[in-house]
Short mmCIF file of C-alpha atoms in Angstrom, two decimals:
data_model
loop_
_atom_site.label_atom_id
_atom_site.label_comp_id
_atom_site.label_asym_id
_atom_site.label_seq_id
_atom_site.Cartn_x
_atom_site.Cartn_y
_atom_site.Cartn_z
CA MET I 1 46.74 -3.91 2.66
CA GLY I 2 45.38 -3.59 6.19
CA ALA I 3 42.11 -2.07 7.27
CA VAL I 4 41.75 1.72 7.13
CA ASN I 5 41.01 3.09 10.60
CA PHE I 6 38.36 5.69 11.30
CA PRO I 7 39.59 9.24 11.87
CA LYS I 8 39.90 9.68 15.65
CA ALA I 9 37.71 12.79 15.70
CA PHE I 10 34.98 11.02 13.72
CA GLU I 11 35.12 7.95 15.95
CA LYS I 12 34.88 10.08 19.12
CA ARG I 13 31.99 12.14 17.78
CA VAL I 14 29.96 9.08 16.77
CA GLN I 15 30.56 7.34 20.10
CA GLU I 16 29.42 10.43 22.02
CA ASP I 17 26.37 11.03 19.80
CA LEU I 18 23.33 9.40 21.44
CA PHE I 19 21.65 9.36 18.01
CA LEU I 20 24.43 7.17 16.52
CA GLY I 21 26.84 5.42 18.91
CA GLN I 22 29.22 2.46 18.64
CA PRO I 23 26.79 0.27 16.60
CA LEU I 24 27.32 2.57 13.62
CA LEU I 25 31.09 2.15 13.78
CA ASP I 26 30.68 -1.63 13.95
CA ALA I 27 28.35 -1.59 10.94
CA LEU I 28 30.77 0.55 8.92
CA ASP I 29 33.36 -2.22 9.27
CA SER I 30 30.96 -4.87 7.89
CA THR I 31 30.31 -5.88 4.26
CA ALA I 32 28.31 -3.40 2.17
CA PRO I 33 25.14 -4.68 0.41
CA VAL I 34 24.95 -4.69 -3.38
CA SER I 35 21.86 -3.22 -5.03
CA VAL I 36 20.56 -2.34 -8.49
CA ARG I 37 17.53 -0.59 -9.91
CA LEU I 38 15.91 -2.02 -13.05
CA HIS I 39 14.69 -0.01 -16.00
CA PRO I 40 10.89 -0.36 -15.88
CA SER I 41 10.50 -0.97 -19.63
CA LYS I 42 13.66 -2.72 -20.84
CA THR I 43 14.73 -6.37 -20.74
CA LYS I 44 15.05 -7.75 -17.21
CA PRO I 45 18.63 -8.92 -16.56
CA GLU I 46 19.53 -12.40 -15.32
CA LEU I 47 21.10 -11.33 -12.03
CA ASP I 48 21.27 -13.23 -8.75
CA PHE I 49 18.51 -11.34 -6.92
CA LEU I 50 18.27 -11.58 -3.15
CA SER I 51 15.23 -9.44 -2.25
CA GLU I 52 13.28 -6.33 -3.18
CA ILE I 53 14.17 -2.90 -1.77
CA PRO I 54 11.03 -1.88 0.15
CA TRP I 55 11.24 1.85 -0.59
CA CYS I 56 11.85 1.70 -4.36
CA GLU I 57 9.87 0.15 -7.18
CA ASN I 58 12.26 -1.90 -9.35
CA GLY I 59 15.00 -1.77 -6.69
CA PHE I 60 16.65 -5.07 -5.70
CA TYR I 61 19.45 -6.38 -3.51
CA LEU I 62 21.84 -8.88 -5.12
CA LYS I 63 23.39 -11.89 -3.42
CA GLU I 64 26.82 -10.77 -4.60
CA ARG I 65 28.41 -8.20 -6.86
CA PRO I 66 28.78 -9.51 -10.44
CA SER I 67 30.99 -8.09 -13.19
CA PHE I 68 28.55 -5.53 -14.56
CA THR I 69 31.01 -4.68 -17.35
CA LEU I 70 30.64 -8.19 -18.79
CA ASP I 71 26.84 -8.02 -18.98
CA PRO I 72 25.60 -6.55 -22.31
CA LEU I 73 22.29 -5.57 -20.69
CA PHE I 74 24.15 -3.22 -18.34
CA HIS I 75 25.49 -1.35 -21.38
CA ALA I 76 21.99 -1.29 -22.88
CA GLY I 77 20.65 0.63 -19.87
CA CYS I 78 18.50 -2.22 -18.55
CA TYR I 79 19.58 -1.56 -14.96
CA TYR I 80 21.72 0.79 -12.88
CA PRO I 81 23.89 -0.24 -9.90
CA GLN I 82 22.82 2.20 -7.19
CA GLU I 83 23.20 2.45 -3.44
CA ALA I 84 19.92 1.37 -1.84
CA GLY I 85 19.60 4.31 0.55
CA SER I 86 19.55 6.86 -2.25
CA MET I 87 16.62 4.99 -3.83
CA VAL I 88 14.44 6.44 -1.04
CA LEU I 89 13.92 9.22 -3.58
CA ASP I 90 11.44 6.95 -5.38
CA THR I 91 9.05 6.82 -2.40
CA ILE I 92 9.40 10.57 -1.81
CA LEU I 93 8.53 11.48 -5.41
CA ARG I 94 5.41 9.33 -5.18
CA GLN I 95 4.28 11.12 -2.00
CA ILE I 96 4.68 14.81 -2.75
CA PRO I 97 1.83 16.41 -4.75
CA ILE I 98 3.24 17.50 -8.11
CA SER I 99 1.68 18.11 -11.52
CA GLU I 100 1.27 15.57 -14.32
CA GLU I 101 4.05 17.27 -16.33
CA PRO I 102 6.50 18.45 -13.63
CA ILE I 103 9.78 20.20 -14.34
CA VAL I 104 12.45 18.62 -12.14
CA LEU I 105 16.03 19.71 -11.45
CA ASP I 106 18.67 17.24 -10.32
CA LEU I 107 21.29 19.77 -9.33
CA CYS I 108 24.31 17.64 -8.32
CA ALA I 109 23.55 14.71 -10.57
CA ALA I 110 26.69 12.78 -11.63
CA PRO I 111 27.14 9.92 -12.13
CA GLY I 112 23.39 9.58 -12.69
CA GLY I 113 21.74 7.26 -10.17
CA LYS I 114 19.10 9.73 -9.00
CA SER I 115 18.63 11.18 -12.50
CA THR I 116 17.85 7.79 -14.03
CA LEU I 117 15.47 7.15 -11.12
CA ILE I 118 13.73 10.49 -11.77
CA ALA I 119 13.56 9.72 -15.50
CA SER I 120 11.85 6.40 -14.72
CA PHE I 121 9.42 8.13 -12.38
CA LEU I 122 8.54 10.74 -15.03
CA ASP I 123 8.24 7.99 -17.67
CA GLY I 124 8.49 10.44 -20.56
CA LYS I 125 6.26 13.12 -19.01
CA GLY I 126 7.44 16.53 -17.87
CA LEU I 127 11.09 17.55 -18.03
CA LEU I 128 14.26 16.60 -16.17
CA VAL I 129 17.20 19.00 -16.11
CA SER I 130 20.19 17.04 -14.84
CA ASN I 131 23.17 19.20 -13.87
CA GLU I 132 26.78 18.52 -12.96
CA VAL I 133 29.25 21.33 -12.27
CA ILE I 134 32.42 19.26 -12.92
CA GLN I 135 32.83 18.88 -16.67
CA PRO I 136 34.35 15.35 -16.90
CA ARG I 137 31.63 14.07 -14.56
CA SER I 138 28.96 15.74 -16.70
CA ARG I 139 30.08 13.55 -19.63
CA ILE I 140 29.59 10.42 -17.50
CA LEU I 141 26.15 11.74 -16.56
CA LYS I 142 25.35 12.25 -20.26
CA GLU I 143 26.34 8.66 -21.07
CA ASN I 144 24.24 7.13 -18.30
CA LEU I 145 21.16 9.16 -19.22
CA ALA I 146 21.59 8.37 -22.92
CA LYS I 147 21.64 4.66 -22.05
CA TRP I 148 18.52 5.07 -19.88
CA GLY I 149 16.71 6.22 -23.00
CA TYR I 150 14.26 9.10 -22.46
CA SER I 151 14.00 12.27 -24.56
CA ASN I 152 12.53 14.58 -21.89
CA VAL I 153 16.00 15.16 -20.43
CA VAL I 154 18.53 17.99 -20.65
CA VAL I 155 22.03 17.57 -19.19
CA THR I 156 23.78 20.79 -18.16
CA ASN I 157 27.23 21.75 -16.88
CA ASN I 158 26.64 24.77 -14.66
CA ASP I 159 27.40 26.25 -11.27
CA PRO I 160 24.32 26.26 -8.99
CA LYS I 161 24.25 30.07 -9.08
CA ASP I 162 23.67 29.97 -12.86
CA PHE I 163 20.15 28.71 -12.23
CA GLU I 164 19.09 32.19 -11.17
CA ARG I 165 18.65 32.66 -14.95
CA LEU I 166 15.57 30.40 -14.62
CA PRO I 167 13.44 32.06 -11.92
CA ASP I 168 10.24 30.26 -10.78
CA PHE I 169 10.92 27.43 -13.23
CA PHE I 170 11.17 24.11 -11.38
CA ASP I 171 8.43 22.22 -9.56
CA VAL I 172 10.99 20.03 -7.76
CA ALA I 173 14.73 20.39 -7.14
CA VAL I 174 16.69 17.37 -5.96
CA ILE I 175 19.85 18.57 -4.21
CA ASP I 176 22.12 15.66 -3.27
CA ALA I 177 24.69 18.07 -1.95
CA PRO I 178 28.46 17.43 -2.04
CA CYS I 179 29.32 16.36 1.50
CA SER I 180 32.02 14.95 3.77
CA GLY I 181 31.06 11.43 2.68
CA GLU I 182 30.79 9.68 6.05
CA GLY I 183 28.15 7.36 4.60
CA MET I 184 30.72 5.97 2.16
CA PHE I 185 33.16 4.79 4.83
CA ARG I 186 32.04 1.16 4.43
CA LYS I 187 31.73 1.04 0.66
CA ASP I 188 34.95 3.00 0.11
CA PRO I 189 37.25 2.66 3.16
CA GLU I 190 39.89 4.88 1.53
CA SER I 191 37.46 7.80 1.85
CA ARG I 192 38.13 7.72 5.60
CA ASN I 193 41.55 9.22 4.90
CA GLU I 194 39.94 12.28 3.27
CA TRP I 195 37.67 13.16 6.22
CA SER I 196 38.39 16.00 8.63
CA GLU I 197 36.43 18.29 10.94
CA ASP I 198 37.53 21.23 8.80
CA ASN I 199 36.10 19.55 5.70
CA VAL I 200 32.78 18.99 7.50
CA GLN I 201 32.65 22.74 8.23
CA LEU I 202 33.53 23.59 4.62
CA CYS I 203 30.89 21.20 3.27
CA ALA I 204 28.19 22.60 5.55
CA ALA I 205 28.93 26.15 4.40
CA ARG I 206 28.95 25.12 0.74
CA GLN I 207 25.64 23.30 1.16
CA LYS I 208 24.01 26.46 2.57
CA ARG I 209 25.35 28.42 -0.36
CA ILE I 210 23.96 25.89 -2.85
CA LEU I 211 20.52 25.99 -1.22
CA ALA I 212 20.50 29.79 -1.30
CA ASP I 213 21.79 29.96 -4.89
CA VAL I 214 18.97 27.81 -6.33
CA TRP I 215 16.09 28.88 -4.09
CA ASP I 216 14.73 31.41 -6.59
CA THR I 217 14.62 28.84 -9.39
CA ILE I 218 11.97 26.86 -7.47
CA LYS I 219 8.35 27.73 -8.19
CA SER I 220 6.20 29.08 -5.41
CA GLY I 221 4.73 25.99 -3.74
CA GLY I 222 7.49 23.81 -5.22
CA TYR I 223 9.70 21.33 -3.39
CA VAL I 224 13.37 20.82 -2.57
CA ILE I 225 14.50 17.29 -1.75
CA TYR I 226 17.74 17.84 0.15
CA SER I 227 20.07 14.93 0.84
CA THR I 228 23.62 14.00 1.82
CA CYS I 229 25.53 10.77 2.40
CA THR I 230 26.74 11.78 5.84
CA PHE I 231 25.66 11.44 9.50
CA ASN I 232 26.53 14.72 11.25
CA SER I 233 23.91 17.31 12.16
CA LEU I 234 25.97 20.20 10.79
CA GLU I 235 25.49 19.08 7.18
CA ASN I 236 21.98 17.72 7.74
CA GLU I 237 19.55 18.98 10.39
CA GLU I 238 21.31 22.33 10.80
CA ASN I 239 21.10 22.98 7.05
CA VAL I 240 17.39 22.12 7.17
CA ASP I 241 17.08 24.74 9.94
CA PHE I 242 18.97 27.21 7.73
CA ALA I 243 16.49 26.67 4.89
CA ILE I 244 13.56 27.18 7.27
CA ASN I 245 14.91 30.20 9.12
CA GLU I 246 16.83 32.00 6.36
CA LEU I 247 15.02 30.99 3.15
CA GLY I 248 11.50 30.67 4.53
CA ALA I 249 11.15 26.97 3.70
CA GLU I 250 8.56 24.69 5.24
CA LEU I 251 9.62 21.20 6.40
CA ILE I 252 7.30 18.57 4.88
CA SER I 253 6.44 15.35 6.69
CA ILE I 254 6.95 12.19 4.66
CA ASP I 255 6.21 8.56 5.49
CA LEU I 256 9.14 6.21 4.93
CA PRO I 257 9.17 2.51 5.82
CA ARG I 258 11.03 1.21 8.83
CA PRO I 259 13.86 0.80 9.63
CA ILE I 260 14.53 4.20 8.03
CA ARG I 261 14.80 6.46 11.07
CA MET I 262 13.57 10.03 11.62
CA GLY I 263 16.37 12.55 12.11
CA ARG I 264 17.32 14.54 15.15
CA ASN I 265 14.46 16.75 16.40
CA GLY I 266 12.19 15.26 13.75
CA SER I 267 14.12 16.83 10.84
CA GLY I 268 14.45 14.54 7.84
CA HIS I 269 15.19 10.82 7.77
CA TYR I 270 18.27 8.61 7.90
CA CYS I 271 19.31 5.32 6.43
CA ILE I 272 21.89 4.12 8.96
CA PRO I 273 24.12 1.10 8.27
CA GLY I 274 23.41 -1.70 10.72
CA GLU I 275 19.77 -0.61 10.94
CA THR I 276 18.97 -0.47 7.22
CA GLU I 277 20.49 -2.48 4.38
CA ALA I 278 22.04 0.68 2.96
CA GLU I 279 24.96 3.03 3.23
CA GLY I 280 24.61 6.31 5.13
CA PHE I 281 21.96 8.62 3.70
CA PHE I 282 20.05 11.65 5.00
CA VAL I 283 17.06 13.21 3.25
CA ALA I 284 14.58 16.00 4.03
CA VAL I 285 11.75 17.50 1.98
CA LEU I 286 11.30 21.27 2.01
CA LYS I 287 8.52 23.31 0.45
CA LYS I 288 8.81 26.83 -0.89
CA ARG I 289 5.92 28.75 0.58
CA ASP I 290 3.13 29.89 -1.74
CA GLY I 291 3.44 33.32 -3.28
CA GLU I 292 2.96 35.11 -6.56
CA ILE I 293 4.41 33.56 -9.71
CA GLY I 294 5.37 35.80 -12.59
CA LYS I 295 4.34 34.92 -16.13
CA LEU I 296 7.25 33.07 -17.75
CA LYS I 297 8.38 34.24 -21.15
CA TYR I 298 10.09 31.35 -22.91
CA GLU I 299 13.16 32.06 -25.01
CA THR I 300 14.79 29.93 -27.70
CA LYS I 301 18.40 29.22 -28.50
CA LYS I 302 19.19 31.07 -31.72
CA ASP I 303 21.34 28.37 -33.32
CA VAL I 304 18.75 25.61 -32.75
CA LYS I 305 16.39 25.43 -35.74
CA GLN I 306 13.05 23.62 -35.60
CA LEU I 307 12.42 21.27 -38.55
CA THR I 308 8.99 21.19 -40.18
CA GLY I 309 7.31 20.46 -43.51
CA ASN I 310 9.64 19.72 -46.42
CA ALA I 311 12.74 19.73 -44.23
CA MET I 312 11.29 16.83 -42.23
CA LYS I 313 10.23 14.96 -45.38
CA ASP I 314 13.70 15.27 -46.91
CA LEU I 315 15.30 13.68 -43.84
CA LYS I 316 13.10 10.55 -44.07
CA LEU I 317 13.25 10.00 -40.32
CA GLU I 318 10.18 7.75 -40.44
CA GLU I 319 12.40 4.89 -41.62
CA PHE I 320 14.05 4.84 -38.21
CA MET I 321 11.56 6.15 -35.66
CA ASP I 322 8.07 7.10 -34.65
CA THR I 323 7.96 10.87 -35.22
CA ALA I 324 4.64 11.44 -33.45
CA HIS I 325 4.56 13.35 -30.14
CA HIS I 326 8.01 14.86 -30.74
CA ASP I 327 9.35 18.10 -32.20
CA PHE I 328 12.59 17.91 -34.17
CA PHE I 329 15.41 20.43 -34.25
CA GLN I 330 18.74 20.85 -36.00
CA TRP I 331 21.65 21.88 -33.80
CA ASN I 332 24.91 22.03 -35.74
CA ASP I 333 24.92 18.74 -37.70
CA SER I 334 22.69 16.80 -35.28
CA ILE I 335 18.94 16.21 -35.28
CA LEU I 336 17.39 16.39 -31.80
CA ALA I 337 14.01 15.07 -30.67
CA PHE I 338 12.13 16.89 -27.88
CA PRO I 339 8.74 15.73 -26.55
CA SER I 340 6.19 18.16 -27.98
CA ALA I 341 4.54 18.69 -24.58
CA VAL I 342 7.70 20.28 -23.10
CA SER I 343 9.45 21.48 -26.25
CA GLN I 344 9.13 25.16 -25.28
CA GLN I 345 10.55 24.55 -21.82
CA MET I 346 13.49 22.57 -23.21
CA GLN I 347 14.35 25.32 -25.68
CA HIS I 348 14.19 27.85 -22.83
CA VAL I 349 16.72 25.82 -20.82
CA LEU I 350 18.98 25.63 -23.88
CA SER I 351 18.95 29.42 -24.15
CA LYS I 352 20.07 29.92 -20.52
CA LEU I 353 22.56 27.20 -19.58
CA ARG I 354 25.66 25.32 -20.79
CA ILE I 355 24.31 22.23 -22.54
CA VAL I 356 25.91 18.78 -22.55
CA LYS I 357 22.91 16.84 -23.87
CA ALA I 358 19.45 17.93 -25.03
CA GLY I 359 16.59 15.51 -25.69
CA THR I 360 17.61 12.54 -27.85
CA ILE I 361 20.06 12.89 -30.72
CA VAL I 362 18.28 10.80 -33.35
CA ALA I 363 20.57 11.37 -36.35
CA ASP I 364 23.65 13.09 -37.70
CA ILE I 365 23.39 14.95 -41.02
CA GLN I 366 25.80 13.72 -43.70
CA ARG I 367 26.29 14.70 -47.34
CA LYS I 368 24.32 11.71 -48.57
CA GLY I 369 21.55 11.82 -46.01
CA ILE I 370 21.45 10.96 -42.31
CA ASN I 371 23.17 8.47 -40.06
CA PRO I 372 21.05 7.17 -37.17
CA HIS I 373 22.58 8.12 -33.82
CA HIS I 374 23.48 5.80 -30.97
CA GLU I 375 21.11 7.64 -28.61
CA LEU I 376 18.21 6.70 -30.89
CA ALA I 377 19.11 3.00 -30.65
CA LEU I 378 18.95 3.12 -26.85
CA HIS I 379 15.79 5.21 -26.58
CA ASN I 380 13.05 3.53 -24.60
CA ASN I 381 10.40 3.64 -27.35
CA LEU I 382 11.34 6.13 -30.08
CA CYS I 383 13.32 3.76 -32.33
CA THR I 384 11.14 1.59 -34.63
CA TYR I 385 13.80 0.38 -37.08
CA SER I 386 12.94 -3.13 -38.25
CA LYS I 387 16.28 -4.42 -39.60
CA ARG I 388 17.88 -6.05 -36.58
CA ILE I 389 20.54 -8.66 -35.87
CA GLU I 390 20.33 -10.60 -32.60
CA LEU I 391 23.70 -11.54 -31.06
CA GLU I 392 24.80 -14.22 -28.63
CA LYS I 393 26.51 -13.02 -25.46
CA ASP I 394 30.08 -13.52 -26.66
CA GLN I 395 29.32 -11.66 -29.89
CA ALA I 396 27.58 -8.88 -27.96
CA LEU I 397 30.65 -8.39 -25.78
CA GLN I 398 32.87 -8.30 -28.87
CA TYR I 399 30.59 -5.65 -30.38
CA LEU I 400 30.72 -3.60 -27.16
CA HIS I 401 34.51 -3.98 -27.21
CA GLY I 402 34.54 -2.35 -30.65
CA ASP I 403 35.51 -5.51 -32.56
CA THR I 404 34.35 -6.70 -35.96
CA PHE I 405 33.68 -10.35 -36.76
CA SER I 406 31.84 -12.54 -39.25
CA LEU I 407 28.16 -11.65 -39.19
CA SER I 408 25.48 -12.55 -41.71
CA GLY I 409 22.96 -9.92 -42.77
CA GLU I 410 21.91 -7.63 -45.59
CA HIS I 411 23.67 -4.45 -46.65
CA GLY I 412 22.97 -1.17 -44.92
CA TRP I 413 22.02 -0.06 -41.43
CA GLN I 414 21.35 -2.80 -38.91
CA LEU I 415 20.33 -2.46 -35.28
CA ILE I 416 22.32 -4.81 -33.06
CA THR I 417 20.37 -6.46 -30.23
CA TYR I 418 21.00 -8.82 -27.33
CA GLN I 419 18.04 -10.59 -25.69
CA ASN I 420 15.89 -8.37 -27.95
CA GLN I 421 17.36 -5.23 -26.36
CA ALA I 422 19.10 -2.75 -28.66
CA LEU I 423 22.84 -2.21 -28.14
CA GLY I 424 23.66 0.07 -31.10
CA TRP I 425 24.20 0.33 -34.86
CA ILE I 426 26.39 -1.26 -37.50
CA LYS I 427 26.72 -0.49 -41.22
CA HIS I 428 26.71 -3.87 -42.95
CA LEU I 429 28.92 -4.03 -46.05
CA GLY I 430 28.28 -7.66 -47.06
CA ASN I 431 31.54 -9.42 -46.23
CA ARG I 432 32.22 -7.19 -43.22
CA PHE I 433 30.62 -4.42 -41.15
CA ASN I 434 31.52 -1.10 -39.59
CA ASN I 435 31.15 -1.24 -35.81
CA LEU I 436 29.55 2.09 -34.82
CA TYR I 437 29.46 1.59 -31.06
CA PRO I 438 30.83 4.86 -29.56
CA LYS I 439 34.57 4.64 -28.99
CA GLU I 440 34.39 6.41 -25.62
CA TRP I 441 31.85 3.86 -24.33
CA ARG I 442 33.64 0.68 -25.41
CA ILE I 443 34.62 -2.04 -22.97
CA ARG I 444 38.35 -1.68 -22.30
CA MET I 445 38.98 -4.95 -20.48
CA ARG I 446 39.57 -8.24 -22.27
CA VAL I 447 36.31 -10.01 -23.22
#
């Protein structure tokens, strides 16, 4: 199949824009870099690293794109393939002054690159509410955050306007707004066929609406990190002006390393292909001006029951995990773990929004006791189960494929590991085992 040409209107606009010009078009027809971000606490993968990404701790360029699907450590949440430009978020989070236990909203979060980055930045402190309005994409988001392995996370499936139910709640909102996608023209040439001037106009209007819809959910003195993967001023600088002039936002100066370039009229910053080793990315930091904050009254979800005393003893969770620093709840037939420091805030979110994932599911309640849950196996530090079976790579891929095979070990629950990193559970029956890796997560290609 031949090359996909640029839309004529896009090509003309870029050529006539003194901020961009022909060099951008040339760069968009070159080869896109490959980059990943490592989990700060899990096993380091054996990838062919090229260099570090200067604006993100644990971000790296690769010499070439491997088959991530055939690496068990990818499935264990040891790293996340992410476009390098969007990793600028790491530097921004480390620059803005926020509390030790911040409450962060990732509003347009699927598939999960920025959310896993935020989770690493928080490192178990504070709370991340990761939202995706499109339901099938919210399930992908849930999977990626479960693999990343932190319990201070709630995944929601809501329209931005629904967040008016949480006034003055978030310290930071990350809004990677749906856009016309010009920054993806190199990585995904077919996206060029979907671009139009009308779509740019529609995207810009929708972005304004999203900013306005969630503005009241930001605390006084809180921050909005607004970004797109596009180059035009309509979706970028002009929307920053809208937030300043219509919402009363203050544009915050941030220091990003060269060759990241400041935007038009000093509004925001750009990663521009050909200048940076990244796809197209625009970002600006806005502050909600100081004002009065009302006293929050936290509510709880009525069908979520906190477990204490004898109920906790009867479950015998200590066999599988460290129960300190967490509160435990029963929701339907699942046991959830919430960090005690933000347990109230998490319950409040559950009472207001449509929930896809809350905290870490540590176990499912059965007639004869509990079954440890897959999310517990992948948690960064909650799981302490000692009965483990280490697999070779070919066995690990078979396990992730959903296969069973000859495997020595004692009866009962066993935690399956690869390079000492947990992959999931089996129930060993002596001469065989039940493979409990989630069916919807299994490798579908031949291994």
